[in-house]
mmCIF file of C-alpha atoms in Angstrom:
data_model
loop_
_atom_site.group_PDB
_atom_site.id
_atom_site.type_symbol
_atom_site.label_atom_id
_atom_site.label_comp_id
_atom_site.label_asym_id
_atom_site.label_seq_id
_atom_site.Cartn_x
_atom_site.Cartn_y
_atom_site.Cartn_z
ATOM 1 C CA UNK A 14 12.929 10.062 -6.107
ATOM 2 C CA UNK A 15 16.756 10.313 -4.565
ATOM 3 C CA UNK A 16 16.603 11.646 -0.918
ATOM 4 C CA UNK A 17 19.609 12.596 0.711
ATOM 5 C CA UNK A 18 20.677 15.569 3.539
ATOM 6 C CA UNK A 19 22.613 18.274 3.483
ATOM 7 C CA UNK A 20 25.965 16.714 4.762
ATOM 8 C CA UNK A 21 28.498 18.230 7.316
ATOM 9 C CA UNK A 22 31.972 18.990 5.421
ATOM 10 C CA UNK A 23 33.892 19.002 9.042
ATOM 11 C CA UNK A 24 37.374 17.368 8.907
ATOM 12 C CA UNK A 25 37.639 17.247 5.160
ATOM 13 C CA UNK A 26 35.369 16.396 2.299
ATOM 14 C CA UNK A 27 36.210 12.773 2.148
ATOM 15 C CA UNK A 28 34.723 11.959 5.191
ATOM 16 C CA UNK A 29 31.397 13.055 3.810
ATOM 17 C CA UNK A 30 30.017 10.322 1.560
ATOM 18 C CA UNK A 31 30.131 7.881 4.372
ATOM 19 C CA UNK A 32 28.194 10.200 6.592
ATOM 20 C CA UNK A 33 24.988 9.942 4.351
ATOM 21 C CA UNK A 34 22.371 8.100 5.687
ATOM 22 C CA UNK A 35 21.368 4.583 4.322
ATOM 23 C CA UNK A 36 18.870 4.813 1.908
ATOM 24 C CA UNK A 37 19.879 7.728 0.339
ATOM 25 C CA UNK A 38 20.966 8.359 -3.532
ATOM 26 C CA UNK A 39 22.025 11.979 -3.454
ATOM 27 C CA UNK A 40 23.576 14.607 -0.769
ATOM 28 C CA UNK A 41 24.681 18.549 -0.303
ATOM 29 C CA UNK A 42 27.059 20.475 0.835
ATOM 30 C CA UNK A 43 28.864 23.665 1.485
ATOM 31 C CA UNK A 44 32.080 24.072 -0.693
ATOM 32 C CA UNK A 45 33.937 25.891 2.350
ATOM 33 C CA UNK A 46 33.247 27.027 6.376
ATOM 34 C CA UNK A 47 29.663 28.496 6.141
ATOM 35 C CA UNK A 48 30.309 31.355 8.009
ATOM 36 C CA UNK A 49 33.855 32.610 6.789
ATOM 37 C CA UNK A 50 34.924 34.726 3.983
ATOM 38 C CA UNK A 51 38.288 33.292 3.961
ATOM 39 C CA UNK A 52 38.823 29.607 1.921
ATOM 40 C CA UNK A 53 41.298 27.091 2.806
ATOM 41 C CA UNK A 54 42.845 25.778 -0.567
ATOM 42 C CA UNK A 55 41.979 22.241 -1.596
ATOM 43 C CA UNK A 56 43.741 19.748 -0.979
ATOM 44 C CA UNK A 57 44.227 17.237 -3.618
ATOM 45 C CA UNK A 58 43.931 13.941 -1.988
ATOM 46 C CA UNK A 59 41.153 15.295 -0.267
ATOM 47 C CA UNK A 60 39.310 16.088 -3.143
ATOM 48 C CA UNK A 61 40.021 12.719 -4.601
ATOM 49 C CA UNK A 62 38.947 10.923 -2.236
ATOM 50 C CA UNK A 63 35.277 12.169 -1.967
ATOM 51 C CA UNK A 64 35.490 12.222 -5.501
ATOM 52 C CA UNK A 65 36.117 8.273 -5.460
ATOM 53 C CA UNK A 66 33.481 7.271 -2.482
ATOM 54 C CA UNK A 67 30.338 9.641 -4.278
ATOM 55 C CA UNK A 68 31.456 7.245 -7.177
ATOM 56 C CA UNK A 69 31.585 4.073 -5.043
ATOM 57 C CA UNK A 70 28.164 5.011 -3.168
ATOM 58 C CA UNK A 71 26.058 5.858 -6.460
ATOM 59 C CA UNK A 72 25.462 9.251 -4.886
ATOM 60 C CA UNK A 73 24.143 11.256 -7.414
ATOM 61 C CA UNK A 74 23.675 14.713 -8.128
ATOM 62 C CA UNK A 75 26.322 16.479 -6.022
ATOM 63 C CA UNK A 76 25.041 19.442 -4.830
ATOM 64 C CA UNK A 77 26.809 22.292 -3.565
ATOM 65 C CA UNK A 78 24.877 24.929 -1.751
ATOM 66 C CA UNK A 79 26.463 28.584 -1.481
ATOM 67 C CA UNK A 80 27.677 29.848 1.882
ATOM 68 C CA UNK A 81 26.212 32.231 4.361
ATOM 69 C CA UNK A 82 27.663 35.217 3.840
ATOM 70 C CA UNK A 83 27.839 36.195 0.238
ATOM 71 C CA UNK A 84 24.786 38.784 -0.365
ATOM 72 C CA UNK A 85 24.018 38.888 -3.888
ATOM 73 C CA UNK A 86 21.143 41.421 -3.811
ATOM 74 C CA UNK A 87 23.386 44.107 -1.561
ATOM 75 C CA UNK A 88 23.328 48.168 -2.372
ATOM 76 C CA UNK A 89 26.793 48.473 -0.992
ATOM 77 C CA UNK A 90 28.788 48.175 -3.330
ATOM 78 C CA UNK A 91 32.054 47.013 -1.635
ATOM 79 C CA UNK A 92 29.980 43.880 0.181
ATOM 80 C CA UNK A 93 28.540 42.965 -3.347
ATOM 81 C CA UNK A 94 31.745 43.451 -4.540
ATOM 82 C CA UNK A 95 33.321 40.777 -2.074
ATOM 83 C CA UNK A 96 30.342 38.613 -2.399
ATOM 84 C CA UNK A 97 30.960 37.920 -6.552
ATOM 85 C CA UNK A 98 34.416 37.176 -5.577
ATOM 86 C CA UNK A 99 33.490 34.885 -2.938
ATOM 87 C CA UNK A 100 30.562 33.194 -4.855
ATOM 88 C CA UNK A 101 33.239 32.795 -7.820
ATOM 89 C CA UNK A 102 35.456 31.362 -5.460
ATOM 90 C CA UNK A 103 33.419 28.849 -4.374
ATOM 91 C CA UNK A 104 31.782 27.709 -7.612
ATOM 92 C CA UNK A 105 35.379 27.010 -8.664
ATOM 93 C CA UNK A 106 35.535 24.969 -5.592
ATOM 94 C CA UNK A 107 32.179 23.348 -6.419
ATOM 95 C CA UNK A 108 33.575 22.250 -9.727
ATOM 96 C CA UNK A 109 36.508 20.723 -8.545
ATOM 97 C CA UNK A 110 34.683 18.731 -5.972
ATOM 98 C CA UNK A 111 32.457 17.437 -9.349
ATOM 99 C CA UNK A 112 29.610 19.214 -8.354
ATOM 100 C CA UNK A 113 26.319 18.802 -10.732
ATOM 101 C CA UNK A 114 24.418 21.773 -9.241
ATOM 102 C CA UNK A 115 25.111 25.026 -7.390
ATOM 103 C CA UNK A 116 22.497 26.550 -5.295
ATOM 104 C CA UNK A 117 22.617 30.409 -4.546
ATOM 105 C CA UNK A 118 19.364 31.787 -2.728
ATOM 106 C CA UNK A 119 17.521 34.248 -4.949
ATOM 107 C CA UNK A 120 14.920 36.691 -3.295
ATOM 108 C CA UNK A 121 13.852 38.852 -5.001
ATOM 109 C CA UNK A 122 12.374 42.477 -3.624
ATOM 110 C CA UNK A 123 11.365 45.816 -4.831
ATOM 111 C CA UNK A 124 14.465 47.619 -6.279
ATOM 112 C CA UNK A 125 16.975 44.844 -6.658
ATOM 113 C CA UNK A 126 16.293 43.347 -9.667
ATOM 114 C CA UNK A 127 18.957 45.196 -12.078
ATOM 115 C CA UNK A 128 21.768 44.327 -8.783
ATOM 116 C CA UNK A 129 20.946 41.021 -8.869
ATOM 117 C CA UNK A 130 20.922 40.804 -12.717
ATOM 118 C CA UNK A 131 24.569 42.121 -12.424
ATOM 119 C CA UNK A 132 25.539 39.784 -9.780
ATOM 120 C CA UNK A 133 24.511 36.716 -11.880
ATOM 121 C CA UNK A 134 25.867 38.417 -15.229
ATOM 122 C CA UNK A 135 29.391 37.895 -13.191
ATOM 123 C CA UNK A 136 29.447 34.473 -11.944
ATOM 124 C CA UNK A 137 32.115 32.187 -13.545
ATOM 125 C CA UNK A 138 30.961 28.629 -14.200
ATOM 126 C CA UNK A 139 32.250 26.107 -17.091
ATOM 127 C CA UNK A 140 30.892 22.360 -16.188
ATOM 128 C CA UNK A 141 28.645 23.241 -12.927
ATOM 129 C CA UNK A 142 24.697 24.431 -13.422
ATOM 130 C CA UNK A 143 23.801 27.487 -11.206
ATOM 131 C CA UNK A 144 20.513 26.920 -9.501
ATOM 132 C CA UNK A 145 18.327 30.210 -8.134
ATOM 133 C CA UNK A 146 16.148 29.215 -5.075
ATOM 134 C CA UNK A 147 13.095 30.416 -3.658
ATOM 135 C CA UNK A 148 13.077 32.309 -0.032
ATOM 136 C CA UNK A 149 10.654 32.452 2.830
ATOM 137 C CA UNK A 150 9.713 35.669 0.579
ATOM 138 C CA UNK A 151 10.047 34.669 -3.563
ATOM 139 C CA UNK A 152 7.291 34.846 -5.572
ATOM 140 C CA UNK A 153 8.151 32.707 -8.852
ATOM 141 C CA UNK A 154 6.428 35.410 -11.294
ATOM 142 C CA UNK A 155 9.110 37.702 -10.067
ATOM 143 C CA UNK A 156 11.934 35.374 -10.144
ATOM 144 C CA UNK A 157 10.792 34.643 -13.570
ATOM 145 C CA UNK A 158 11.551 38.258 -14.655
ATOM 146 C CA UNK A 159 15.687 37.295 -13.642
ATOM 147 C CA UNK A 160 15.446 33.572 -14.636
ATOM 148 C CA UNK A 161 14.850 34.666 -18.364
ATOM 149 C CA UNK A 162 17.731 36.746 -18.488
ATOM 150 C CA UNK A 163 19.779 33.418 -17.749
ATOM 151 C CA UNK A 164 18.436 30.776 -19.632
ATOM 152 C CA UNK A 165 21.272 28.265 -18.288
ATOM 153 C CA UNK A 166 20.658 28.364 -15.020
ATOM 154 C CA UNK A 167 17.869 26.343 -12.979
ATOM 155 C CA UNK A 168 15.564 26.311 -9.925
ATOM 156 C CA UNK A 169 15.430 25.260 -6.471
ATOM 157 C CA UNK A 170 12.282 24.773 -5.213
ATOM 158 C CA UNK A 171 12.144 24.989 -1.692
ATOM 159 C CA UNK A 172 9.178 23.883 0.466
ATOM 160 C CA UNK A 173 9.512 25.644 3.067
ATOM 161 C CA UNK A 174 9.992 28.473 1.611
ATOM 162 C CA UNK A 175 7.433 28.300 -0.468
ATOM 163 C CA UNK A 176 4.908 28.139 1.732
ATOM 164 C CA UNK A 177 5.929 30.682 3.831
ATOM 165 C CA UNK A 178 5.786 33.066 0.897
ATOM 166 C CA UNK A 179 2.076 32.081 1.148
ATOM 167 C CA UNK A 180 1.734 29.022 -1.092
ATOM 168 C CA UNK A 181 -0.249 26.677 0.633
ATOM 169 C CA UNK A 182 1.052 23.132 -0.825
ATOM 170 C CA UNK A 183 -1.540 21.516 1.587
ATOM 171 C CA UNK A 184 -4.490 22.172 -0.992
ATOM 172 C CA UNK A 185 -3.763 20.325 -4.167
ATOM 173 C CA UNK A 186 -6.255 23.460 -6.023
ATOM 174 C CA UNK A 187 -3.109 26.173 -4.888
ATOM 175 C CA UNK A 188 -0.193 23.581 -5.072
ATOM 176 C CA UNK A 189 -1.410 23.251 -8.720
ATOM 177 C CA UNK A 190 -1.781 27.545 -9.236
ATOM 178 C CA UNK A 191 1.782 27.569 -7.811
ATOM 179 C CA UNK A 192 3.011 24.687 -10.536
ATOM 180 C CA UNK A 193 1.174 26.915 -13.676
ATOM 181 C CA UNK A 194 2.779 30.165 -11.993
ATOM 182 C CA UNK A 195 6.302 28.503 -12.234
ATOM 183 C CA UNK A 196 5.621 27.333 -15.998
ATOM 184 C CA UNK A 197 4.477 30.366 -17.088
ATOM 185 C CA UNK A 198 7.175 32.379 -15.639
ATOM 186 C CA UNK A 199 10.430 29.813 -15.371
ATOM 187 C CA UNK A 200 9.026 26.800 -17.178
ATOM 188 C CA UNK A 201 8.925 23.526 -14.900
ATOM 189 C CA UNK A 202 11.590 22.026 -17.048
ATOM 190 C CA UNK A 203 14.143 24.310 -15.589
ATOM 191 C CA UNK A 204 13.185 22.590 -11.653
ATOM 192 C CA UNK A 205 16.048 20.432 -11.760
ATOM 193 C CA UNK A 206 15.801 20.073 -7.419
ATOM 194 C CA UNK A 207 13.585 20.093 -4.316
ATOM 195 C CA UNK A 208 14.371 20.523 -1.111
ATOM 196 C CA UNK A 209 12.305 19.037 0.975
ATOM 197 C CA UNK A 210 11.637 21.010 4.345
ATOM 198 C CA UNK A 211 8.461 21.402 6.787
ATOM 199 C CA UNK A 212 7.720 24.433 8.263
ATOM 200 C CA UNK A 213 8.126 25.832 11.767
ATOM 201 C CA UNK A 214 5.872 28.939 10.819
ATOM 202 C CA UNK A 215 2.701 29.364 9.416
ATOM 203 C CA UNK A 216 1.212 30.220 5.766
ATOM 204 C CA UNK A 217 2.843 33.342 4.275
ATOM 205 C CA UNK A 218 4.974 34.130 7.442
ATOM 206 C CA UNK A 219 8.038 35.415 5.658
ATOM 207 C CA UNK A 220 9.329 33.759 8.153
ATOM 208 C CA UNK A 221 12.144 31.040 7.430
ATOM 209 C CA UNK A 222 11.853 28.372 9.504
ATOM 210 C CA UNK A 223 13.080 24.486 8.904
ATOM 211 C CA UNK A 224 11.059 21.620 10.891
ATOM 212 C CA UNK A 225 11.052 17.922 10.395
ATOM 213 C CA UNK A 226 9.178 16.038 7.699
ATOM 214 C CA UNK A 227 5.371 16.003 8.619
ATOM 215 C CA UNK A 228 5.857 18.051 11.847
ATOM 216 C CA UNK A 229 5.221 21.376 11.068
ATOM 217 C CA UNK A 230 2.797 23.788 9.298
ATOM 218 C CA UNK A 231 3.035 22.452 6.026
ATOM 219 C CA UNK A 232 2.162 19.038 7.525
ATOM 220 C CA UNK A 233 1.991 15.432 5.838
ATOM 221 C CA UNK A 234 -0.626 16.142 3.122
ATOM 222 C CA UNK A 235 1.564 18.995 1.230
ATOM 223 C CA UNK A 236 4.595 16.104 0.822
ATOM 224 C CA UNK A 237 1.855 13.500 -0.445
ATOM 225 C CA UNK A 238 0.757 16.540 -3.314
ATOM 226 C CA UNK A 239 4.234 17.195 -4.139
ATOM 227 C CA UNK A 240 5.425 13.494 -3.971
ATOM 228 C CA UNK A 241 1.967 12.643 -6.240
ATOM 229 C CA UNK A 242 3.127 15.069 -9.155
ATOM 230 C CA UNK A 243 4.435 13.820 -12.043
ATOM 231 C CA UNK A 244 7.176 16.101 -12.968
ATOM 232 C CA UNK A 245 8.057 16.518 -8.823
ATOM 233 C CA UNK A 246 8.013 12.620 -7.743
ATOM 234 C CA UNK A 247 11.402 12.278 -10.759
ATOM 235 C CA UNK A 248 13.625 15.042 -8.791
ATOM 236 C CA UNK A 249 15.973 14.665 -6.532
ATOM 237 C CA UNK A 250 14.956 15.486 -2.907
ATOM 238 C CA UNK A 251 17.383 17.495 -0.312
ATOM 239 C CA UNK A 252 16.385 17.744 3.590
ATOM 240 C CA UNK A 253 17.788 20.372 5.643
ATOM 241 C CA UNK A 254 15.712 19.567 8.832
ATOM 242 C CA UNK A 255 16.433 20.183 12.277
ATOM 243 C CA UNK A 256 19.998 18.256 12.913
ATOM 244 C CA UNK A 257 19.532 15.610 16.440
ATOM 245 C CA UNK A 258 20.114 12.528 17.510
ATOM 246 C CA UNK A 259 18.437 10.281 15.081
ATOM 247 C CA UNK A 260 16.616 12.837 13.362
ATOM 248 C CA UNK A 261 17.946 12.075 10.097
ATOM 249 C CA UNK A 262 16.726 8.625 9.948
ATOM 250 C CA UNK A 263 12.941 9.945 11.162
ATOM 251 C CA UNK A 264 13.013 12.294 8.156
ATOM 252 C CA UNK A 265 14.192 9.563 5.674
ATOM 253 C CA UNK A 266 11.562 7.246 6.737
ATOM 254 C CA UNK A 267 8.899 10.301 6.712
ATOM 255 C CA UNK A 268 10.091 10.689 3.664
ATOM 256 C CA UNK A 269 9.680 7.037 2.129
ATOM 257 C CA UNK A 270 6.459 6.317 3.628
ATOM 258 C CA UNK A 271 4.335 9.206 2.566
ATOM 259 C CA UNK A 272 6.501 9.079 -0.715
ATOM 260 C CA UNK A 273 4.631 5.805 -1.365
ATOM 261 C CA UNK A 274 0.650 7.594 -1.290
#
């Protein structure tokens, strides 16, 4: 498997590359500020020069993850409106950047289905794969009912987030319900990512809360099920933990080690 960390995009998107972590084959990150609608334009050299050093470091897939605000599941019309435009503005971005996946958050609730079936009708994409991911709330039978409407785009799974929608990855009898649930209703050969997050809340909190690798709820044995599986131990593995002083490099070596049961 290919760890890597979601990677800060400050000062320009060259600098990123050489802010991943030894040891690590793959990275994320957002294709603009997280937490503004407006997008500085691209600049070339800029562009060119992350493009050469993902190259140079055998970093590999390039994942983009969508921005904060965007809300694709909205009833007002005028904020869905502005979120398409934004999403479409940023998956351009994504592409130019040579991105190999784009992640958009996909929860699905009562009433939304036929809005979010729009929204994803409307996204622009030509050499970029859209990938749906699971929240604190998703339940993959219901994603499935979307997913099969859009037989190009793939899945996120989300740890986290899975398990505080209520599956409990620490029993290997549920982790292996949850894997038939998202094979009858997606089909495992669409999970194309994982990001790999502990828990700061417990089982089926709804609650969306990142922790460190081992630390939280989810705890040591539900990495060792999910790094045991046979289709999850090939994927490419994204933590989003807790950012500190040398937390990174406690993740990545979490990560390894129980990797390795």
């Amino acid at each position: 498997m290919r760890f890597g960390f979601h990677i800060s995009i400050s000062g320009g998107f060259s600098k990123v590359p050489d802010r991943v972590p030894d040891g690590c084959g793959t990275l994320q990150i957002f294709p603009s500020n997280p937490r503004g609608w407006k997008k500085k334009p691209l600049n070339k050299d800029d562009v060119e020069g992350f493009k050469i050093r993902v190259k140079e470091k055998d970093l590999s897939p390039v994942v983009v993850h969508s921005t904060y605000l965007p809300k694709i599941n909205t009833p007002k019309k005028d904020l869905r409106e502005k979120s398409i435009d934004a999403l479409n503005q940023e998956i351009e971005r994504a592409e130019a950047l040579g991105g190999d996946y784009f992640i958009i958050h996909l929860g699905v609730k009562g009433g939304e289905i036929e809005l979010l079936k729009d929204t994803l009708s409307r996204l622009k994409y030509r050499t970029i794969m859209i990938l749906l991911e699971n929240t604190c709330y998703s339940r993959f039978k219901d994603m499935g009912i979307i997913m099969k409407d859009f037989p190009d785009m793939g899945l996120c799974f989300d740890t986290a987030h899975a398990f505080e929608a209520g599956y409990d990855l620490r029993r290997e009898d549920k982790f292996r319900d949850m894997l038939k649930e998202i094979d009858d209703h997606i089909g495992i050969d669409r999970l194309k990512l994982i990001h790999l997050n502990d828990s700061m809340t417990p089982l089926g909190s709804k609650v969306d809360r990142h922790y460190h690798i081992g630390r939280g709820y989810i705890g040591a044995l539900g990495f060792i099920n999910i790094f045991r599986d046979e289709y999850f131990s090939t994927l490419p593995g994204i933590m989003e933990t807790p950012g500190c002083e040398g937390c990174d490099a406690m993740n990545l070596r979490a990560v390894q080690y129980l990797s390795q049961y």
